[in-house]
Amino acid sequence: MSTNSDISFRDSVDQMFNQAINLMDLPAGLEEKIRVCNATYTVRFGVRLRGSIHTFTGYRSVHSEHMEPVKGGIRYALSVNQDEVEALAALMTFKCALVETPFGGSKGGLCIDPKQWKEHELEQITRRFAYELVKRDLIHPSQNVPAPDMGTGEREMAWIADQYQRMNTTDINAKACVTGKPLNAGGIEGRVEATGRGIQYALREFFRHPEDVSLAKLEGTLDGKKIIVQGFGNVGFHAANFLSNEDNAKIIAVIEHDGAVVDAEGINIENLSKFVKKHGGVRGFKDAAFVEKAESVLELECDILIPAATEGVIHPGNAQKIKAPLIIEAANGPITAKADAILQKRGTVIIPDMYANAGGVTVSYFEWVKNLSHIRFGRMQRRQEEARHQLLADEINRLMRASGIKEQLSSSFTEAYLKGAGELELVRSGLDDSMRTAYQFMRETWHSRSDVKDLRTAAYLVAIERVADSYRTKGL
Ligand code: NAD
């Protein structure tokens, strides 16, 4: 729980769930089945490091098994606790349902400050944690498939996959036991960028609907929009990078753990990223003004606010002062339930976490499918597609010549048209489709029901209805 938070993250998720469920007509028993977290496993294990035994506490929580495997990241942070893991597992259930990835919800966490340990120590700790989870089928290609979250990334996922393989030497699908792996260890193109890319696709889809844009008191497209990003890690960096480079939005402030940097003309994201990689924070970055009191930067004038750090950062203490008319929750649970009510009253449009950051799990789904099919996407059709395009281009050029037209298809068009889709193009296309489709389901509920006042409630309604359907089909 954030120090400024009114209630715990879990209570916040519960409250938002309740608001939605009150608008539904589910039997009480089914409602309770969907609400509760099925199981949480707590493990305390020792690892001999630096000459003595250190005990670590970890969790893996399974919220709902209406579909299996269950899916959800593993977080490394000192703040990890059972409540948080369970709240995040519940969000995973609804997120997967909303973007139609065929998984139940799960989440894991280890109470650790990864910065305090050297790489080989972290590997020992991760392998031991993975061992404990694999032993209980809490990591398993057909039962429970983790992914990265705060404090973990490709490196940890590769260790986990290898640990599973060592313990299951004849499992032909072993690589599918975890997603977010490096490409050379069974990963997929576009997974690292996926959550940030999903934020970009979500915003693009939002701006395709002028009716929704005007509800946020905005107009036009993403071009020139002033954006504030909190958290410059995997999600925040990629979102800021794509939005500034490809949609011409202006990132006017970046908030990090050690302060914030502000430039009304727009920050050069690549330069900032190089600086942060070298110095571990934004303090000292010369090309923008530094603000010591980082949190106050959340309250600056802007068009779009992207909290991409952690939960509970927008709370009753600052919600009144947030000026952004549009907030897209890249982090999980950045707005507490009370703050959400305050912002709604003020007319702020919130694109909820459950939808906004679903890019990660969507591409994880593609990676899992790739691992189970043992072939990279595009390998069979790419050259055939190029050959067919070549045939068409040649025929058009021949017809133009035969008709006495001197012009031929331009080389830039021909090059772009001939290029068959590789894995990255296919992953981006699948992600874009998933983000667009899910948004359309949400907005349909948002606009068609007078009792649904916001996108978050709409997201919960769509997701809960799908989970309920799944339980009904199972005969529960
Ligand atoms: P990360 O560890 O790569 O980056 C988080 C960044 O936020 C770090 O740079 C950290 O210094 C900064 N930060 C932490 N607390 C802060 C604070 N109070 N103020 C300002 N900066 C702060 O983590 P990430 O993977 O980018 O995840 C960020 C959020 O996105 C989390 O809520 C996570 O659950 C969510 N998320 C991540 C993914 C994913 O694929 N990585 C997918 C879905 C959701």
Coordinates of C-alpha atoms and ligand atoms in Angstrom, one line a residue:
M1 CA 0.0 0.0 0.0
S2 CA 1.3 3.4 -0.9
T3 CA 1.8 5.7 2.1
N4 CA -0.6 8.2 0.7
S5 CA -3.2 5.5 -0.2
D6 CA -6.6 5.7 1.5
I7 CA -7.1 1.9 1.5
S8 CA -5.1 -1.1 0.5
F9 CA -4.6 -2.0 -3.2
R10 CA -6.6 -5.1 -2.7
D11 CA -9.5 -3.2 -1.1
S12 CA -9.4 -0.8 -4.0
V13 CA -9.7 -3.6 -6.5
D14 CA -12.5 -5.2 -4.4
Q15 CA -14.4 -1.8 -4.3
M16 CA -14.1 -1.4 -8.1
F17 CA -15.2 -5.0 -8.6
N18 CA -18.2 -4.4 -6.3
Q19 CA -19.3 -1.3 -8.2
A20 CA -19.5 -3.3 -11.4
I21 CA -21.1 -6.4 -9.9
N22 CA -23.8 -4.2 -8.4
L23 CA -24.9 -3.4 -11.9
M24 CA -25.1 -7.1 -12.9
D25 CA -27.6 -9.7 -12.2
L26 CA -25.4 -12.7 -11.2
P27 CA -26.5 -15.4 -8.7
A28 CA -24.8 -14.6 -5.3
G29 CA -22.9 -17.8 -5.3
L30 CA -21.4 -17.2 -8.8
E31 CA -20.6 -13.6 -7.8
E32 CA -18.6 -14.8 -4.8
K33 CA -16.8 -17.5 -6.8
I34 CA -15.6 -14.9 -9.2
R35 CA -14.6 -12.5 -6.5
V36 CA -12.5 -14.7 -4.3
C37 CA -8.9 -15.6 -4.8
N38 CA -8.7 -19.5 -5.2
A39 CA -5.3 -20.0 -3.5
T40 CA -2.2 -18.2 -2.4
Y41 CA 1.0 -20.1 -1.8
T42 CA 3.6 -18.5 0.5
V43 CA 7.1 -19.8 0.5
R44 CA 10.1 -19.0 2.7
F45 CA 13.3 -20.3 1.4
G46 CA 17.0 -19.9 2.4
V47 CA 19.9 -19.2 0.1
R48 CA 23.5 -19.2 1.2
L49 CA 25.0 -15.9 0.0
R50 CA 28.0 -13.9 1.1
G51 CA 28.9 -16.5 3.7
S52 CA 25.5 -16.8 5.5
I53 CA 22.0 -18.0 4.9
H54 CA 19.4 -15.4 3.8
T55 CA 15.7 -16.2 4.0
F56 CA 13.4 -14.8 1.3
T57 CA 9.6 -14.7 1.3
G58 CA 7.8 -15.3 -2.0
Y59 CA 4.2 -15.7 -3.1
R60 CA 2.3 -17.2 -6.1
S61 CA -1.4 -16.5 -6.0
V62 CA -4.0 -18.1 -8.3
H63 CA -7.2 -16.0 -8.5
S64 CA -9.3 -17.9 -11.0
E65 CA -8.9 -21.2 -12.9
H66 CA -11.9 -20.8 -15.1
M67 CA -9.3 -21.2 -17.9
E68 CA -5.9 -22.8 -17.6
P69 CA -3.1 -22.2 -17.6
V70 CA -3.4 -19.2 -15.3
K71 CA -1.1 -16.3 -16.1
G72 CA 0.5 -13.3 -14.4
G73 CA 3.9 -11.7 -13.8
I74 CA 6.4 -12.2 -11.0
R75 CA 7.3 -9.0 -9.2
Y76 CA 10.5 -8.3 -7.3
A77 CA 10.1 -5.5 -4.7
L78 CA 10.5 -5.0 -1.0
S79 CA 6.8 -3.9 -0.9
V80 CA 5.5 -7.2 -2.1
N81 CA 2.9 -8.7 0.2
Q82 CA 0.1 -11.2 0.0
D83 CA -2.6 -8.6 -0.4
E84 CA -0.8 -7.0 -3.3
V85 CA -0.2 -10.3 -5.0
E86 CA -3.8 -11.3 -4.6
A87 CA -5.1 -8.0 -5.9
L88 CA -2.8 -8.2 -8.9
A89 CA -3.9 -11.8 -9.6
A90 CA -7.6 -10.7 -9.6
L91 CA -6.7 -8.0 -12.1
M92 CA -5.1 -10.6 -14.3
T93 CA -8.2 -12.7 -14.4
F94 CA -10.3 -9.7 -15.6
K95 CA -7.5 -8.4 -17.9
C96 CA -7.2 -11.8 -19.7
A97 CA -10.9 -12.0 -20.1
L98 CA -11.2 -8.5 -21.5
V99 CA -8.5 -8.9 -24.2
E100 CA -9.5 -12.5 -24.9
T101 CA -6.3 -14.3 -23.9
P102 CA -7.4 -17.8 -22.9
F103 CA -6.0 -17.7 -19.3
G104 CA -7.1 -17.6 -15.7
G105 CA -5.5 -15.0 -13.4
S106 CA -2.4 -15.4 -11.3
K107 CA 0.5 -13.3 -9.9
G108 CA 3.7 -13.8 -8.0
G109 CA 6.1 -11.8 -6.0
L110 CA 9.3 -11.9 -4.1
C111 CA 10.1 -9.5 -1.2
I112 CA 13.5 -8.4 -2.4
D113 CA 15.3 -5.3 -3.5
P114 CA 16.9 -6.6 -6.7
K115 CA 19.4 -3.6 -6.7
Q116 CA 21.0 -5.0 -3.5
W117 CA 22.2 -8.2 -5.1
K118 CA 24.8 -9.0 -7.7
E119 CA 23.7 -10.8 -10.9
H120 CA 25.0 -14.2 -9.9
E121 CA 23.3 -13.9 -6.5
L122 CA 20.0 -12.9 -8.1
E123 CA 20.3 -15.9 -10.3
Q124 CA 20.7 -18.2 -7.3
I125 CA 17.7 -16.6 -5.6
T126 CA 15.5 -16.8 -8.7
R127 CA 16.4 -20.4 -9.4
R128 CA 15.6 -21.4 -5.8
F129 CA 12.3 -19.5 -5.9
A130 CA 11.5 -21.1 -9.3
Y131 CA 12.4 -24.5 -7.9
E132 CA 9.8 -24.1 -5.0
L133 CA 7.1 -23.0 -7.5
V134 CA 7.9 -25.7 -10.1
K135 CA 7.7 -28.4 -7.4
R136 CA 4.1 -27.4 -6.8
D137 CA 3.1 -26.9 -10.5
L138 CA 2.9 -23.2 -9.8
I139 CA 5.2 -22.9 -12.9
H140 CA 4.0 -25.2 -15.6
P141 CA 3.2 -24.8 -19.4
S142 CA -0.3 -26.0 -19.0
Q143 CA -1.1 -24.9 -15.5
N144 CA 0.7 -21.7 -14.5
V145 CA 2.8 -19.5 -16.8
P146 CA 4.5 -16.5 -15.2
A147 CA 5.9 -13.4 -17.0
P148 CA 8.0 -10.3 -16.0
D149 CA 6.6 -7.6 -13.8
M150 CA 8.2 -4.7 -11.8
G151 CA 11.8 -5.6 -11.0
T152 CA 12.0 -8.6 -13.3
G153 CA 12.7 -9.0 -17.0
E154 CA 14.0 -11.3 -19.7
R155 CA 17.0 -12.3 -17.7
E156 CA 14.9 -13.7 -14.8
M157 CA 12.5 -15.4 -17.2
A158 CA 15.4 -17.2 -18.9
W159 CA 16.6 -18.5 -15.5
I160 CA 13.1 -19.6 -14.6
A161 CA 12.7 -21.4 -18.0
D162 CA 16.0 -23.1 -17.6
Q163 CA 15.2 -24.2 -14.0
Y164 CA 11.9 -25.7 -15.2
Q165 CA 13.8 -27.5 -18.0
R166 CA 16.3 -29.0 -15.6
M167 CA 13.5 -30.4 -13.5
N168 CA 11.4 -31.6 -16.4
T169 CA 14.0 -32.8 -18.9
T170 CA 11.6 -34.7 -21.2
D171 CA 8.9 -32.0 -21.4
I172 CA 8.8 -31.1 -25.0
N173 CA 6.8 -27.9 -24.2
A174 CA 9.1 -26.8 -21.3
K175 CA 9.8 -23.4 -22.9
A176 CA 6.1 -22.5 -22.6
C177 CA 6.4 -22.6 -18.8
V178 CA 7.1 -18.9 -18.7
T179 CA 6.9 -15.9 -21.1
G180 CA 8.9 -12.8 -21.6
K181 CA 12.1 -14.8 -22.3
P182 CA 14.9 -13.5 -24.4
L183 CA 14.6 -14.3 -28.1
N184 CA 17.4 -16.9 -28.0
A185 CA 15.7 -18.7 -25.2
G186 CA 12.3 -19.2 -26.8
G187 CA 11.1 -15.6 -26.6
I188 CA 9.2 -13.7 -29.2
E189 CA 9.9 -10.5 -31.1
G190 CA 8.1 -7.5 -29.6
R191 CA 7.6 -8.9 -26.1
V192 CA 9.9 -6.4 -24.3
E193 CA 8.1 -3.4 -25.9
A194 CA 4.6 -5.0 -25.8
T195 CA 3.1 -3.2 -22.8
G196 CA 4.3 0.2 -23.9
R197 CA 3.3 -0.6 -27.5
G198 CA -0.1 -1.5 -26.1
I199 CA -0.5 1.9 -24.4
Q200 CA 0.2 3.5 -27.8
Y201 CA -2.3 1.3 -29.6
A202 CA -4.9 2.0 -26.8
L203 CA -4.4 5.7 -27.2
R204 CA -4.6 5.5 -30.9
E205 CA -7.9 3.6 -30.7
F206 CA -9.3 6.2 -28.2
F207 CA -8.5 9.0 -30.6
R208 CA -10.3 7.2 -33.4
H209 CA -13.5 8.0 -31.5
P210 CA -14.2 11.7 -31.5
E211 CA -17.2 11.3 -29.2
D212 CA -14.8 9.8 -26.5
V213 CA -12.1 12.3 -27.2
S214 CA -14.6 15.2 -26.6
L215 CA -15.7 13.6 -23.3
A216 CA -12.1 14.1 -22.2
K217 CA -12.4 17.7 -23.4
L218 CA -9.8 17.1 -26.0
E219 CA -9.8 17.2 -29.8
G220 CA -7.9 16.1 -32.8
T221 CA -5.3 13.3 -32.7
L222 CA -2.2 12.4 -30.7
D223 CA -0.2 14.8 -32.8
G224 CA 1.2 17.5 -30.5
K225 CA -0.6 16.2 -27.3
K226 CA 1.3 17.1 -24.1
I227 CA 2.0 14.0 -22.1
I228 CA 3.4 13.4 -18.6
V229 CA 4.9 9.9 -17.8
Q230 CA 5.5 8.6 -14.3
G231 CA 7.9 5.7 -14.2
F232 CA 10.6 5.4 -16.9
G233 CA 11.1 1.6 -16.7
N234 CA 10.0 -0.9 -19.3
V235 CA 6.5 0.3 -19.7
G236 CA 7.0 4.0 -19.3
F237 CA 10.0 4.2 -21.5
H238 CA 8.5 2.3 -24.4
A239 CA 5.2 4.2 -24.3
A240 CA 7.0 7.5 -24.2
N241 CA 9.3 6.5 -27.0
F242 CA 6.6 5.3 -29.4
L243 CA 4.2 8.2 -28.7
S244 CA 6.9 10.8 -29.2
N245 CA 8.7 9.2 -32.2
E246 CA 5.7 7.8 -34.1
D247 CA 2.7 9.9 -33.1
N248 CA 4.5 13.2 -32.7
A249 CA 3.2 13.6 -29.1
K250 CA 5.3 15.8 -26.7
I251 CA 6.6 14.1 -23.5
I252 CA 6.7 17.3 -21.4
A253 CA 7.7 15.5 -18.1
V254 CA 9.1 12.3 -16.8
I255 CA 8.8 11.4 -13.1
E256 CA 11.1 8.9 -11.6
H257 CA 12.0 7.7 -8.1
D258 CA 14.8 10.3 -7.7
G259 CA 12.9 13.4 -9.1
A260 CA 11.3 14.6 -12.2
V261 CA 12.5 16.3 -15.4
V262 CA 10.3 18.8 -17.2
D263 CA 10.5 20.5 -20.6
A264 CA 7.4 22.2 -22.1
E265 CA 8.9 21.7 -25.6
G266 CA 9.2 18.0 -25.2
I267 CA 11.9 15.8 -23.8
N268 CA 14.2 13.7 -26.1
I269 CA 13.3 10.3 -24.9
E270 CA 16.2 8.4 -26.4
N271 CA 18.7 10.8 -24.8
L272 CA 16.9 10.5 -21.4
S273 CA 16.9 6.8 -21.7
K274 CA 20.7 6.7 -22.3
F275 CA 21.2 9.0 -19.3
V276 CA 19.0 6.9 -17.0
K277 CA 20.7 3.7 -18.1
K278 CA 24.1 5.2 -17.2
H279 CA 23.1 7.1 -14.0
G280 CA 20.2 5.0 -12.6
G281 CA 17.8 8.0 -12.4
V282 CA 16.9 11.3 -14.0
R283 CA 18.8 13.6 -11.6
G284 CA 21.5 15.4 -13.4
F285 CA 19.9 15.2 -16.9
K286 CA 21.0 18.5 -18.4
D287 CA 18.4 18.9 -21.2
A288 CA 15.4 19.5 -19.0
A289 CA 14.5 21.3 -15.7
F290 CA 14.9 19.1 -12.6
V291 CA 12.1 19.0 -10.0
E292 CA 13.1 17.6 -6.6
K293 CA 9.5 17.0 -5.5
A294 CA 8.7 14.5 -8.1
E295 CA 5.1 13.8 -7.2
S296 CA 4.0 17.4 -7.6
V297 CA 4.7 17.0 -11.3
L298 CA 1.7 14.7 -11.6
E299 CA -0.3 17.9 -11.0
L300 CA 1.0 19.9 -14.0
E301 CA -1.2 21.0 -16.9
C302 CA -1.1 18.4 -19.7
D303 CA -3.4 16.5 -22.1
I304 CA -2.6 13.0 -21.1
L305 CA -1.1 11.6 -17.8
I306 CA 0.5 8.1 -18.0
P307 CA 1.2 6.7 -14.5
A308 CA 3.6 3.8 -15.4
A309 CA 5.3 3.2 -12.1
T310 CA 3.4 1.6 -9.3
E311 CA 0.1 1.4 -7.5
G312 CA -1.7 4.1 -5.3
V313 CA 0.2 7.1 -6.7
I314 CA -3.0 9.0 -7.3
H315 CA -4.9 9.1 -4.1
P316 CA -7.4 11.4 -2.3
G317 CA -4.5 13.6 -1.2
N318 CA -3.7 14.7 -4.8
A319 CA -6.6 13.6 -7.0
Q320 CA -8.3 17.1 -6.7
K321 CA -5.1 18.7 -8.1
I322 CA -4.6 16.4 -11.1
K323 CA -5.2 18.6 -14.2
A324 CA -4.9 16.0 -16.9
P325 CA -8.3 15.5 -18.6
L326 CA -7.2 12.0 -19.8
I327 CA -5.3 9.4 -17.7
I328 CA -4.2 6.1 -19.1
E329 CA -3.2 3.6 -16.4
A330 CA -0.1 2.0 -17.6
A331 CA 0.8 0.7 -14.1
N332 CA -1.5 -1.6 -12.3
G333 CA -3.7 0.2 -9.8
P334 CA -2.1 3.7 -9.9
I335 CA -5.4 5.3 -8.9
T336 CA -7.0 4.3 -5.6
A337 CA -10.8 3.7 -5.5
K338 CA -11.5 7.0 -3.7
A339 CA -9.3 9.0 -6.0
D340 CA -11.1 7.4 -8.9
A341 CA -14.4 8.7 -7.6
I342 CA -13.0 12.2 -7.1
L343 CA -11.6 12.2 -10.7
Q344 CA -14.8 10.9 -12.1
K345 CA -16.7 13.7 -10.5
R346 CA -14.3 16.2 -12.1
G347 CA -15.0 14.6 -15.5
T348 CA -11.5 13.1 -16.0
V349 CA -11.6 10.2 -18.5
I350 CA -9.6 7.2 -17.2
I351 CA -8.5 4.4 -19.5
P352 CA -8.3 1.6 -16.9
D353 CA -5.2 -0.6 -16.2
M354 CA -7.1 -3.8 -16.9
Y355 CA -7.3 -2.7 -20.5
A356 CA -4.5 -0.2 -20.9
N357 CA -1.5 -2.4 -19.9
A358 CA -2.9 -5.7 -21.4
G359 CA -0.3 -5.5 -24.2
G360 CA 2.1 -7.5 -22.1
V361 CA -0.1 -10.5 -21.5
T362 CA -1.4 -10.4 -25.1
V363 CA 2.1 -10.8 -26.5
S364 CA 2.9 -13.3 -23.8
Y365 CA 0.0 -15.3 -25.2
F366 CA 1.6 -15.2 -28.7
E367 CA 4.9 -16.3 -27.1
W368 CA 3.2 -19.2 -25.4
V369 CA 1.5 -20.3 -28.6
K370 CA 4.8 -20.0 -30.4
N371 CA 6.5 -22.2 -27.8
L372 CA 3.8 -24.8 -28.1
S373 CA 3.8 -24.8 -31.9
H374 CA 7.6 -24.9 -32.0
I375 CA 7.9 -22.5 -34.9
R376 CA 8.3 -18.8 -35.3
F377 CA 5.4 -16.8 -36.6
G378 CA 5.7 -16.0 -40.3
R379 CA 8.2 -18.7 -41.1
M380 CA 5.9 -20.7 -43.4
Q381 CA 4.1 -17.9 -45.2
R382 CA 6.4 -14.9 -45.5
R383 CA 8.3 -15.7 -48.7
Q384 CA 5.2 -17.1 -50.3
E385 CA 3.4 -13.9 -49.6
E386 CA 6.3 -11.9 -51.1
A387 CA 6.2 -14.1 -54.2
R388 CA 2.5 -13.5 -54.7
H389 CA 3.0 -9.7 -54.3
Q390 CA 5.8 -9.8 -56.8
L391 CA 3.6 -11.5 -59.3
L392 CA 0.9 -8.8 -58.9
A393 CA 3.5 -5.9 -59.1
D394 CA 5.0 -7.4 -62.2
E395 CA 1.6 -7.9 -63.9
I396 CA 0.6 -4.3 -63.1
N397 CA 3.9 -3.0 -64.6
R398 CA 3.4 -5.2 -67.7
L399 CA -0.2 -3.9 -68.2
M400 CA 0.9 -0.3 -67.8
R401 CA 3.7 -0.8 -70.4
A402 CA 1.2 -2.6 -72.7
S403 CA -1.2 0.3 -72.4
G404 CA 1.5 2.8 -73.3
I405 CA 1.8 4.2 -69.7
K406 CA 5.4 5.1 -69.1
E407 CA 5.1 5.3 -65.3
Q408 CA 5.9 2.1 -63.3
L409 CA 5.0 1.4 -59.7
S410 CA 7.5 3.4 -57.6
S411 CA 10.4 1.6 -56.0
S412 CA 9.4 2.8 -52.5
F413 CA 5.8 1.5 -53.0
T414 CA 7.1 -1.8 -54.5
E415 CA 9.6 -2.3 -51.7
A416 CA 7.0 -1.7 -49.0
Y417 CA 4.3 -3.8 -50.7
L418 CA 6.6 -6.8 -51.4
K419 CA 7.9 -7.1 -47.9
G420 CA 6.2 -10.2 -46.3
A421 CA 5.3 -10.0 -42.6
G422 CA 7.9 -11.3 -40.2
E423 CA 7.3 -12.2 -36.6
L424 CA 7.6 -8.6 -35.3
E425 CA 5.0 -7.3 -37.8
L426 CA 2.6 -10.2 -37.0
V427 CA 3.0 -9.7 -33.3
R428 CA 2.3 -5.9 -33.6
S429 CA -0.7 -6.6 -35.9
G430 CA -2.1 -9.2 -33.4
L431 CA -1.6 -6.8 -30.5
D432 CA -3.2 -3.8 -32.4
D433 CA -6.2 -6.0 -33.2
S434 CA -6.5 -7.1 -29.6
M435 CA -6.3 -3.6 -28.2
R436 CA -8.8 -2.2 -30.8
T437 CA -11.3 -5.0 -30.3
A438 CA -11.2 -4.8 -26.5
Y439 CA -11.6 -1.0 -26.5
Q440 CA -14.7 -1.4 -28.8
F441 CA -16.3 -3.9 -26.4
M442 CA -15.6 -1.5 -23.5
R443 CA -16.9 1.6 -25.2
E444 CA -20.0 -0.2 -26.4
T445 CA -20.9 -1.0 -22.8
W446 CA -19.9 2.5 -21.7
H447 CA -22.2 4.3 -24.2
S448 CA -25.1 1.8 -24.3
R449 CA -25.9 1.7 -20.6
S450 CA -27.0 4.8 -18.8
D451 CA -25.9 3.3 -15.4
V452 CA -22.3 2.8 -16.7
K453 CA -20.5 6.1 -16.2
D454 CA -16.9 5.2 -16.9
L455 CA -14.6 2.9 -18.9
R456 CA -13.4 1.1 -15.8
T457 CA -16.8 -0.1 -14.8
A458 CA -17.4 -1.0 -18.5
A459 CA -14.2 -3.0 -18.5
Y460 CA -15.2 -4.9 -15.4
L461 CA -18.7 -5.6 -16.8
V462 CA -17.3 -7.1 -20.0
A463 CA -14.7 -9.1 -18.2
I464 CA -16.9 -10.4 -15.4
E465 CA -19.6 -11.4 -17.8
R466 CA -17.0 -13.5 -19.8
V467 CA -15.7 -15.2 -16.7
A468 CA -19.2 -15.9 -15.5
D469 CA -20.0 -17.4 -18.9
S470 CA -17.0 -19.6 -18.7
Y471 CA -18.1 -20.9 -15.3
R472 CA -21.6 -21.4 -16.5
T473 CA -20.3 -23.4 -19.5
K474 CA -18.4 -25.6 -17.1
G475 CA -21.6 -26.3 -15.3
L476 CA -20.8 -24.4 -12.1
Ligands
NAD1 P1 10.1 -1.4 -14.1 O1 10.6 -1.9 -12.9 O2 10.7 -1.7 -15.4 O3 9.9 0.2 -14.1 C1 9.3 0.9 -13.1 C2 9.9 2.3 -13.0 O4 9.1 3.1 -12.1 C3 11.3 2.2 -12.4 O5 12.1 3.0 -13.3 C4 11.2 2.8 -11.1 O6 12.4 3.6 -10.7 C5 10.0 3.8 -11.2 N1 9.3 4.0 -10.0 C6 8.9 3.2 -9.0 N2 8.2 3.8 -8.1 C7 8.1 5.1 -8.5 C8 7.4 6.2 -7.9 N3 6.8 6.2 -6.8 N4 7.5 7.4 -8.6 C9 8.2 7.5 -9.8 N5 8.8 6.4 -10.3 C10 8.8 5.2 -9.7 O7 8.6 -1.9 -14.1 P2 7.6 -2.0 -15.4 O8 7.7 -3.4 -15.9 O9 7.7 -0.9 -16.3 O10 6.2 -2.0 -14.6 C11 5.6 -0.7 -14.3 C12 4.1 -0.9 -14.0 O11 3.5 -1.5 -15.1 C13 3.8 -1.9 -12.8 O12 2.6 -1.4 -12.1 C14 3.5 -3.2 -13.5 O13 2.7 -4.1 -12.7 C15 2.8 -2.7 -14.7 N6 2.8 -3.7 -15.8 C16 4.0 -4.1 -16.4 C17 4.0 -5.0 -17.4 C18 5.2 -5.4 -18.1 O14 5.1 -6.1 -19.2 N7 6.4 -5.1 -17.7 C19 2.7 -5.5 -17.9 C20 1.6 -5.0 -17.3 C21 1.6 -4.1 -16.3

